[in-house]
Coordinates of C-alpha atoms in Angstrom, one line a residue:
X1 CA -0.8 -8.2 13.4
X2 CA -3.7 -10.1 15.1
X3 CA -7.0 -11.2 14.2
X4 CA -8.3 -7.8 15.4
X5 CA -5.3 -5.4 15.1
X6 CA -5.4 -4.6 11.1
X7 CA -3.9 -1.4 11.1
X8 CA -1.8 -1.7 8.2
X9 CA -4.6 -3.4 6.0
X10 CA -5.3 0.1 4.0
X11 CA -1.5 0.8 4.0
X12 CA -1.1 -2.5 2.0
X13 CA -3.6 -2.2 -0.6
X14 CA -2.1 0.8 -1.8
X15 CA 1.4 -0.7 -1.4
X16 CA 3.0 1.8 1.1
X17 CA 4.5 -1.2 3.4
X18 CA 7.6 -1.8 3.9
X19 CA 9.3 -5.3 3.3
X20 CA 9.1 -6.5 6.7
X21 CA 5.1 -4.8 7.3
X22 CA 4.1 -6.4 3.7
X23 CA 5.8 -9.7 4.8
X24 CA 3.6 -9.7 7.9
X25 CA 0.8 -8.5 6.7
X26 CA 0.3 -11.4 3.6
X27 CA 1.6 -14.1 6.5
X28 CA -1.8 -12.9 8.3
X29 CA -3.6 -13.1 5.8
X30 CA -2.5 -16.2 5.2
X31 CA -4.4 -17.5 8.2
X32 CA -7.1 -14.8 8.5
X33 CA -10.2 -15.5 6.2
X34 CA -11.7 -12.3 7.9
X35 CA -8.7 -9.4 6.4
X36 CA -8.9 -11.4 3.0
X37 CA -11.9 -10.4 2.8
X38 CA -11.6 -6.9 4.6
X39 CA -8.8 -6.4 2.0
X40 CA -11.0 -7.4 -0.6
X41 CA -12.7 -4.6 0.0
X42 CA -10.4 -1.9 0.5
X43 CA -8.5 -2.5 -3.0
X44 CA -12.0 -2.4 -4.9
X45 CA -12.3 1.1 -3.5
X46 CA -8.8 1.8 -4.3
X47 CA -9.2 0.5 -8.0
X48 CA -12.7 2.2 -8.3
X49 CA -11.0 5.6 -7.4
X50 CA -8.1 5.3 -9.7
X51 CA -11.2 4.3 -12.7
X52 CA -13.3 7.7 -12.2
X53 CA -13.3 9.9 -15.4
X54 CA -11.4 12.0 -16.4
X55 CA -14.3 14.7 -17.1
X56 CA -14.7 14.4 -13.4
X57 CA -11.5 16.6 -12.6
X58 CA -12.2 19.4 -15.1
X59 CA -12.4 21.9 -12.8
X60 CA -9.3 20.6 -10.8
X61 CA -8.6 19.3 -7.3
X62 CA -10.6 21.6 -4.0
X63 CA -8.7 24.9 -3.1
X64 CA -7.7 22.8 0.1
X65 CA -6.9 19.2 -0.9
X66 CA -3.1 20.2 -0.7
X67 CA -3.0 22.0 2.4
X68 CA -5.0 18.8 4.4
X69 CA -2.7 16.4 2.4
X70 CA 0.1 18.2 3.1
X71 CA -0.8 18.5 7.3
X72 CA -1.8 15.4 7.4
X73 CA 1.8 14.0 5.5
X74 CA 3.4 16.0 8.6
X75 CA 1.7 14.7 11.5
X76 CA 2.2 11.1 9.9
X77 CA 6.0 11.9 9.3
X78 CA 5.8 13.0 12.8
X79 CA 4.5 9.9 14.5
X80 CA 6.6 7.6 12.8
X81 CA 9.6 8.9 14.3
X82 CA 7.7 6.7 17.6
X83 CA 7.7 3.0 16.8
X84 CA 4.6 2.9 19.2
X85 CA 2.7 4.6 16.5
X86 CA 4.0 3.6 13.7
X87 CA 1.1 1.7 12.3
X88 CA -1.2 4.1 12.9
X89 CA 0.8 6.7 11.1
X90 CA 1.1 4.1 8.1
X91 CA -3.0 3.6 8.4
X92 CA -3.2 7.2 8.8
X93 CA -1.9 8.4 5.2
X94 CA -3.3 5.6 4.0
X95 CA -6.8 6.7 4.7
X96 CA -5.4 10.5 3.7
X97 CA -4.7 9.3 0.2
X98 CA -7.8 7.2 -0.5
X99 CA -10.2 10.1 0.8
X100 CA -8.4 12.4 -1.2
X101 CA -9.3 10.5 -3.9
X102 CA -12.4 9.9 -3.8
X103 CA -13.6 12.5 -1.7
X104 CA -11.5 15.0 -3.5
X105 CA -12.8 14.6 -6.5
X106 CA -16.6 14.3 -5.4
X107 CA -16.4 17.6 -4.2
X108 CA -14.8 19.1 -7.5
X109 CA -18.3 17.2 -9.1
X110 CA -20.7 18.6 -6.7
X111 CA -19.4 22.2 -7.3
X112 CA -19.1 22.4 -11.0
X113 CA -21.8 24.3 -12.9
X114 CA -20.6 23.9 -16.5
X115 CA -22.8 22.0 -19.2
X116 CA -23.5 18.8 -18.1
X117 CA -21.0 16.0 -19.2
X118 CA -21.9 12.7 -20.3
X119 CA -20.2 10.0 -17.8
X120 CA -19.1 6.8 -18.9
X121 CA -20.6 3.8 -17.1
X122 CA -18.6 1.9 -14.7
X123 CA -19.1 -1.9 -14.9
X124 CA -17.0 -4.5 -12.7
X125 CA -14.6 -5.7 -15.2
X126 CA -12.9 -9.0 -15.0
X127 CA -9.8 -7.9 -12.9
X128 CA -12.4 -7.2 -10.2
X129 CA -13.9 -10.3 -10.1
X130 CA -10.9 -12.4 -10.4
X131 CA -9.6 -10.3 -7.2
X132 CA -11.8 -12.4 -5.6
X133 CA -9.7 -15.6 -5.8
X134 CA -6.2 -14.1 -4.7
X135 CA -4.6 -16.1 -2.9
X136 CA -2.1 -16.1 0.2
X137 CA 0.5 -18.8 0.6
X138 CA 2.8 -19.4 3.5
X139 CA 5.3 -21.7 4.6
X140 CA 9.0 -22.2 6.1
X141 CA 11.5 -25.8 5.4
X142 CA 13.1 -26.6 8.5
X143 CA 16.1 -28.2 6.7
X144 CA 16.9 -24.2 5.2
X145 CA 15.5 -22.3 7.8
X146 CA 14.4 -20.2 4.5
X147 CA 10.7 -19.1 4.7
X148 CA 7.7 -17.7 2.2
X149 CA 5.2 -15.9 1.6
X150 CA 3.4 -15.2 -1.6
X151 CA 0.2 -13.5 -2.9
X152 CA -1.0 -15.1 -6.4
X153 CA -3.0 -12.8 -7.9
X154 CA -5.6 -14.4 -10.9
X155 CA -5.1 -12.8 -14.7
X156 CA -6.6 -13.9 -18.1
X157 CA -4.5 -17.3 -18.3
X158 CA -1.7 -16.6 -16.2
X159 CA -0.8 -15.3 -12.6
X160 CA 1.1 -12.5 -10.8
X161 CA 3.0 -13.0 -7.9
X162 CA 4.2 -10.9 -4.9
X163 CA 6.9 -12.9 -2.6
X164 CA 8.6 -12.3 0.6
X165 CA 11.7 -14.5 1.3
X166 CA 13.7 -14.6 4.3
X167 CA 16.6 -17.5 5.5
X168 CA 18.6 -17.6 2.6
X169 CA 22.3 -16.6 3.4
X170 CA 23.8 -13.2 1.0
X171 CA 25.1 -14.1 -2.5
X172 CA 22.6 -16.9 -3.6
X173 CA 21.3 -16.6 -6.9
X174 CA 17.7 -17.4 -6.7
X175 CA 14.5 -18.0 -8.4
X176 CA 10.8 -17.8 -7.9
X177 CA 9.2 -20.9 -9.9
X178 CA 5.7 -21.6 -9.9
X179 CA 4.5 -25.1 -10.6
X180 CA 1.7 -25.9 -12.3
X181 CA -0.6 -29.2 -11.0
X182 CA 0.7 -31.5 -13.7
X183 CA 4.3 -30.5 -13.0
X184 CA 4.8 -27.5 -16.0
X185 CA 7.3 -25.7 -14.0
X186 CA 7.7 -21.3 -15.4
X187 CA 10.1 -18.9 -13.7
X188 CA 8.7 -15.9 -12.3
X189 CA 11.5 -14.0 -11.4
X190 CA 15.3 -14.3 -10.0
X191 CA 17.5 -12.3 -8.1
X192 CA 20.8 -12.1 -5.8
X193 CA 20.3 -12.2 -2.2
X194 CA 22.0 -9.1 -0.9
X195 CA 23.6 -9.2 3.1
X196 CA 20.7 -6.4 3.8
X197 CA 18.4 -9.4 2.3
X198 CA 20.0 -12.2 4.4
X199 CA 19.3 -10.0 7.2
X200 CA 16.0 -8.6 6.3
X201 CA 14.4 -10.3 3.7
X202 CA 13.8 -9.4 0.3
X203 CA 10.6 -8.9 -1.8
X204 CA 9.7 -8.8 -5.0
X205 CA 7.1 -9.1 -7.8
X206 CA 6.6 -11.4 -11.0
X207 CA 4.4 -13.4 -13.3
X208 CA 4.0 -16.9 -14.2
X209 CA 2.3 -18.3 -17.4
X210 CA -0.2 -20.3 -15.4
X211 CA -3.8 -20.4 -15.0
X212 CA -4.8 -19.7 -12.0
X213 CA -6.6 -22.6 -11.0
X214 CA -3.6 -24.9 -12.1
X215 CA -1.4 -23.4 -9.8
X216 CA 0.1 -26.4 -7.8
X217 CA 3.0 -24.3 -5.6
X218 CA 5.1 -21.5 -5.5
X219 CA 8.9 -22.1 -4.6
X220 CA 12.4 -20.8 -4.0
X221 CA 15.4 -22.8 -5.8
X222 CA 18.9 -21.4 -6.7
X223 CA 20.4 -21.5 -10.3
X224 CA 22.1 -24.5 -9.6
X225 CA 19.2 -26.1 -8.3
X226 CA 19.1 -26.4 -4.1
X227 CA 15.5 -26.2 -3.2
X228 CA 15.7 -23.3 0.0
X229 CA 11.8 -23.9 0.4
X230 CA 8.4 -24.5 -1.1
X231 CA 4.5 -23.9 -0.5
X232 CA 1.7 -25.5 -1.7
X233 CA -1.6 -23.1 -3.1

């Protein structure tokens, strides 16, 4: 990805990457304040559409949302088989889903004449604003060769994580820690570095009881302690 190629942008909000595309993708963001903010965006239209009411699908989906979904799923399928257009098949469903949901369902409202329904307002809770101050984090150690990548994403008093490790060699046990600024150090997650990860990568979610804002870094150390590398927010 470059500063103006962000293809795979909408495929990542809705988390339809790959390891390697979501790897690539958080590394530019990393650097890019322009696709933070693009991505901003795209995942408060994503969360908006998975918050409409329920009342709003009485009358079920259109007569013809499966049939476009399900052409559109087989020229995507199709493309991909070209690595040349392989992001633009990823973008491509990815845009498919989130009109389908939202533009979907605004055609079941527009075309229902039952009693009226009383709608619930939608207010910006706090996960929306606190979306906000996600945060991207990237780094390599030159002594491992390991290197990382992690999105911190704000909750009420604590943090989740999203990492992408590459450089550590197969059968390392390994764990995602997350140190606080005075040094309060809380696990986030472990695992065991499979030969398709030592050649790929491996990715993986977790959690850390830290605030947000006392998040000092986010690192990679084994069980018996070897540091394999370490980024600071």
């Amino acid at each position: 990805m470059s500063t103006h190629e962000t293809p795979l942008l909408g495929a990542y909000a809705l988390g339809v990457l790959d390891d390697d595309e979501r790897a690539a993708v958080q590394r530019h963001l990393a650097d890019c304040a322009e696709c933070r903010v693009e991505l901003q965006a795209l995942e408060e239209v994503r969360d908006m559409a998975g918050e409409l009411p329920e009342e709003a699908l009485l009358d079920g989906p259109p007569d013809d949302g499966d049939l476009l979904l399900a052409r559109t799923l087989r020229q995507v399928r199709s493309e991909a088989n070209a690595s040349r257009n392989r992001s633009i098949a990823i973008a491509g469903v990815a845009a498919a889903v989130v009109l389908a949901a939202v533009l979907g369902t605004g055609v079941v409202i527009g075309r229902s004449t039952s009693t009226p329904v009383a709608q619930p307002t939608v207010t910006v809770g706090p996960t929306e604003t606190q979306n906000a101050k996600t945060r991207f984090l990237s780094g390599s150690d030159p002594n491992t060769g390991a290197r990382l990548t992690a999105k911190v994403v704000p909750a009420a008093g604590w943090v989740r994580l999203n990492v992408s490790v590459t450089g550590i060699p197969a059968g390392e046990r390994c764990r995602v820690v997350v140190v606080s600024k005075d040094g309060t150090r809380e696990e986030a997650g472990s695992w065991l570095v499979s030969p398709d990860g030592a050649q790929k990568g491996t990715n993986l979610d977790g959690a850390a009881l830290i605030a947000p804002d006392d998040v000092g870094s986010v690192e990679i150390i084994t069980t018996e302690g070897k540091r394999y590398v370490s980024v600071s927010a």
